[in-house]
CSV table of C-alpha atoms in Angstrom, one decimal:
chain,number,residue,atom,x,y,z
A,1,PHE,CA,4.5,14.1,22.7
A,2,ALA,CA,2.3,16.6,20.9
A,3,GLN,CA,1.2,15.8,17.4
A,4,PRO,CA,1.5,18.5,14.8
A,5,ALA,CA,-1.7,19.6,13.2
A,6,LEU,CA,-2.9,17.8,10.1
A,7,GLY,CA,-1.5,19.1,6.9
A,8,GLN,CA,1.7,20.3,8.5
A,9,PRO,CA,4.8,18.8,7.0
A,10,VAL,CA,7.0,16.5,9.1
A,11,ALA,CA,10.6,17.7,9.6
A,12,GLY,CA,12.6,16.6,6.6
A,13,ALA,CA,9.6,15.7,4.5
A,14,ALA,CA,8.2,18.4,2.3
A,15,PRO,CA,4.7,17.8,0.9
A,16,PRO,CA,4.1,18.5,-2.7
A,17,GLN,CA,2.9,22.1,-3.3
A,18,GLY,CA,0.5,22.1,-6.2
A,19,GLN,CA,-2.0,19.8,-7.8
A,20,GLY,CA,0.4,18.8,-10.6
A,21,GLN,CA,3.2,18.2,-8.1
A,22,GLN,CA,0.9,16.1,-5.9
A,23,GLN,CA,-0.2,14.0,-8.9
A,24,GLN,CA,3.4,13.4,-9.9
A,25,SER,CA,4.4,12.6,-6.3
A,26,VAL,CA,1.7,10.0,-5.8
A,27,LEU,CA,2.4,8.4,-9.2
A,28,ALA,CA,6.2,8.2,-8.3
A,29,VAL,CA,5.5,6.6,-4.9
A,30,PHE,CA,3.0,4.2,-6.5
A,31,GLU,CA,5.4,3.2,-9.3
A,32,SER,CA,8.1,2.4,-6.8
A,33,LEU,CA,5.7,0.5,-4.6
A,34,ARG,CA,4.4,-1.4,-7.7
A,35,ARG,CA,7.9,-2.4,-8.7
A,36,ARG,CA,8.6,-3.6,-5.2
A,37,LEU,CA,5.4,-5.7,-5.2
A,38,LEU,CA,6.1,-7.1,-8.6
A,39,TYR,CA,9.5,-8.4,-7.6
A,40,LEU,CA,8.5,-10.0,-4.3
A,41,SER,CA,10.3,-13.4,-4.2
A,42,ASP,CA,9.1,-14.7,-0.8
A,43,LEU,CA,5.6,-15.6,-1.9
A,44,PRO,CA,4.4,-19.0,-3.0
A,45,LEU,CA,3.1,-17.6,-6.3
A,46,ALA,CA,4.7,-15.1,-8.6
A,47,VAL,CA,3.0,-11.7,-8.9
A,48,ALA,CA,1.4,-11.2,-12.3
A,49,SER,CA,0.3,-7.6,-12.0
A,50,VAL,CA,-0.1,-4.7,-9.7
A,51,VAL,CA,-2.6,-2.1,-11.0
A,52,GLY,CA,-3.7,1.2,-9.5
A,53,VAL,CA,-7.5,1.5,-9.9
A,54,SER,CA,-8.2,4.7,-8.1
A,55,PRO,CA,-8.7,7.8,-10.3
A,56,GLY,CA,-5.7,9.4,-8.7
A,57,LEU,CA,-3.5,6.5,-9.9
A,58,ARG,CA,-5.0,6.5,-13.3
A,59,GLY,CA,-4.7,10.3,-14.0
A,60,THR,CA,-8.5,10.8,-14.1
A,61,ALA,CA,-9.1,12.4,-10.7
A,62,ALA,CA,-10.6,15.9,-10.6
A,63,CYS,CA,-8.2,16.6,-7.7
A,64,ALA,CA,-4.9,15.0,-7.0
A,65,PRO,CA,-4.7,12.6,-4.1
A,66,ALA,CA,-4.0,14.5,-0.9
A,67,TYR,CA,-0.6,14.3,0.7
A,68,ASN,CA,-1.0,13.2,4.3
A,69,ARG,CA,1.9,13.8,6.7
A,70,LEU,CA,0.8,11.0,9.0
A,71,ALA,CA,1.5,8.6,6.1
A,72,ASP,CA,5.0,9.9,6.0
A,73,ASP,CA,6.0,9.8,9.7
A,74,SER,CA,6.5,6.4,11.2
A,75,THR,CA,6.9,7.7,14.7
A,76,ILE,CA,3.3,8.9,14.9
A,77,LEU,CA,1.7,5.7,13.7
A,78,GLN,CA,1.4,4.0,17.1
A,79,THR,CA,-2.4,3.7,17.7
A,80,ALA,CA,-5.3,2.4,15.6
A,81,GLU,CA,-6.9,5.8,15.6
A,82,THR,CA,-3.8,7.5,14.2
A,83,TRP,CA,-3.6,4.8,11.6
A,84,GLN,CA,-7.1,5.4,10.5
A,85,GLU,CA,-6.4,9.1,10.3
A,86,ALA,CA,-3.4,8.4,8.1
A,87,CYS,CA,-5.7,6.6,5.7
A,88,LEU,CA,-8.0,9.7,5.4
A,89,PRO,CA,-9.5,11.1,3.3
A,90,ALA,CA,-9.3,7.9,1.2
A,91,PRO,CA,-6.5,5.5,0.4
A,92,GLN,CA,-5.5,4.9,-3.2
A,93,LEU,CA,-6.9,1.5,-4.3
A,94,VAL,CA,-4.4,-1.1,-5.8
A,95,VAL,CA,-5.2,-4.5,-7.2
A,96,MET,CA,-2.6,-7.3,-7.2
A,97,THR,CA,-3.0,-10.6,-9.2
A,98,PHE,CA,-0.9,-13.7,-9.0
A,99,GLU,CA,0.0,-16.1,-11.8
A,100,ALA,CA,-2.5,-18.8,-12.6
A,101,SER,CA,-2.1,-21.9,-10.5
A,102,GLY,CA,-3.9,-25.0,-9.3
A,103,ARG,CA,-2.6,-24.3,-5.8
A,104,TRP,CA,-5.6,-22.1,-4.9
A,105,PRO,CA,-8.2,-23.9,-2.9
A,106,ALA,CA,-11.8,-24.2,-4.3
A,107,GLU,CA,-13.6,-23.1,-1.2
A,108,TYR,CA,-14.3,-19.4,-0.6
A,109,ASP,CA,-13.3,-19.3,3.1
A,110,ALA,CA,-10.1,-21.1,2.3
A,111,VAL,CA,-9.2,-18.6,-0.4
A,112,GLN,CA,-9.8,-15.7,2.1
A,113,TRP,CA,-7.4,-17.3,4.6
A,114,ILE,CA,-4.8,-17.8,1.8
A,115,LYS,CA,-5.2,-14.1,0.9
A,116,SER,CA,-4.8,-13.0,4.5
A,117,SER,CA,-1.6,-15.0,4.8
A,118,MET,CA,-0.4,-13.4,1.5
A,119,TYR,CA,-1.2,-9.9,2.9
A,120,LEU,CA,0.8,-10.7,6.1
A,121,ALA,CA,3.8,-12.0,4.0
A,122,ILE,CA,3.7,-8.8,1.8
A,123,ALA,CA,3.5,-6.6,4.9
A,124,SER,CA,6.4,-8.4,6.5
A,125,HIS,CA,8.5,-8.1,3.4
A,126,LEU,CA,7.8,-4.4,2.9
A,127,GLU,CA,8.5,-3.5,6.6
A,128,ALA,CA,11.3,-5.9,7.4
A,129,SER,CA,13.4,-5.2,4.3
A,130,GLY,CA,14.4,-1.7,5.5
A,131,ASP,CA,14.7,-0.6,1.9
A,132,SER,CA,13.0,2.5,0.7
A,133,VAL,CA,9.8,2.0,-1.2
A,134,ALA,CA,10.2,5.3,-3.0
A,135,GLY,CA,13.8,4.5,-4.0
A,136,SER,CA,14.9,4.9,-7.6
A,137,ASP,CA,15.8,1.3,-8.2
A,138,VAL,CA,13.9,-1.9,-7.7
A,139,GLY,CA,15.8,-2.9,-4.6
A,140,GLY,CA,15.1,0.4,-2.9
A,141,GLY,CA,17.8,2.3,-1.1
A,142,GLY,CA,17.0,5.5,-3.0
A,143,GLY,CA,16.5,7.6,0.2
A,144,GLY,CA,12.7,7.6,0.1
A,145,PRO,CA,10.4,6.6,2.9
A,146,THR,CA,9.9,3.0,4.1
A,147,ALA,CA,6.5,1.4,4.0
A,148,ARG,CA,4.3,0.9,7.0
A,149,CYS,CA,1.6,-1.8,6.6
A,150,VAL,CA,-1.4,-3.0,8.6
A,151,LEU,CA,-4.0,-5.7,7.8
A,152,THR,CA,-7.1,-3.7,8.7
A,153,ASN,CA,-9.4,-6.7,7.9
A,154,GLN,CA,-9.2,-10.0,6.1
A,155,HIS,CA,-9.8,-8.5,2.7
A,156,CYS,CA,-7.1,-5.8,2.2
A,157,LEU,CA,-3.8,-4.5,3.3
A,158,ASP,CA,-3.2,-0.8,4.0
A,159,ILE,CA,0.2,0.5,3.1
A,160,LEU,CA,1.5,4.0,4.1
A,161,CYS,CA,4.5,5.4,2.4
A,162,GLY,CA,5.7,8.7,0.9
A,163,GLY,CA,2.9,10.7,2.4
A,164,PHE,CA,0.2,8.6,0.7
A,165,ALA,CA,-2.1,5.7,1.8
A,166,PHE,CA,-2.6,2.7,-0.5
A,167,ARG,CA,-5.1,-0.1,0.0
A,168,LEU,CA,-4.0,-3.3,-1.6
A,169,PHE,CA,-6.5,-6.0,-2.7
A,170,ILE,CA,-5.6,-9.4,-4.0
A,171,PHE,CA,-7.8,-10.4,-7.0
A,172,HIS,CA,-8.4,-14.1,-7.5
A,173,GLY,CA,-10.7,-14.7,-10.5
A,174,PRO,CA,-12.6,-17.9,-9.6
A,175,GLU,CA,-14.0,-16.4,-6.4
């Protein structure tokens, strides 16, 4: 199996052509992902907000986020090295917050373990649902790409979909 060169489109997936199209494309994929994350029902706490904090998601980047065909082809993402390449040059940063609750532990290490389990639950839901992340409705099914997720470390979740990489962080104020 020979990998196509970086920057080459995957069959059936056309990368955006210009800076304006790339900006619109990343914003559309992020908005669909944001809606999916907001309506997760399998988590112990309700999601309060999902906010893009990277300049590319806030419309303040000098250059639009780069389309990466590796983040659009699930058949290539088999090894850790390929996964890291798919997150290059830099993933778009996303911060998720949950509703206020007394269910969070007070100890820092315990909070980190809770966050890790939340990341795993989010990844499981996004990958197992089979719905499109970039679909036109909240439930997906709009013909867009599905999400691929990996917990690269205890502090974030990398999500690849629609030709872009996103890095999700859970924010918990008291820590």
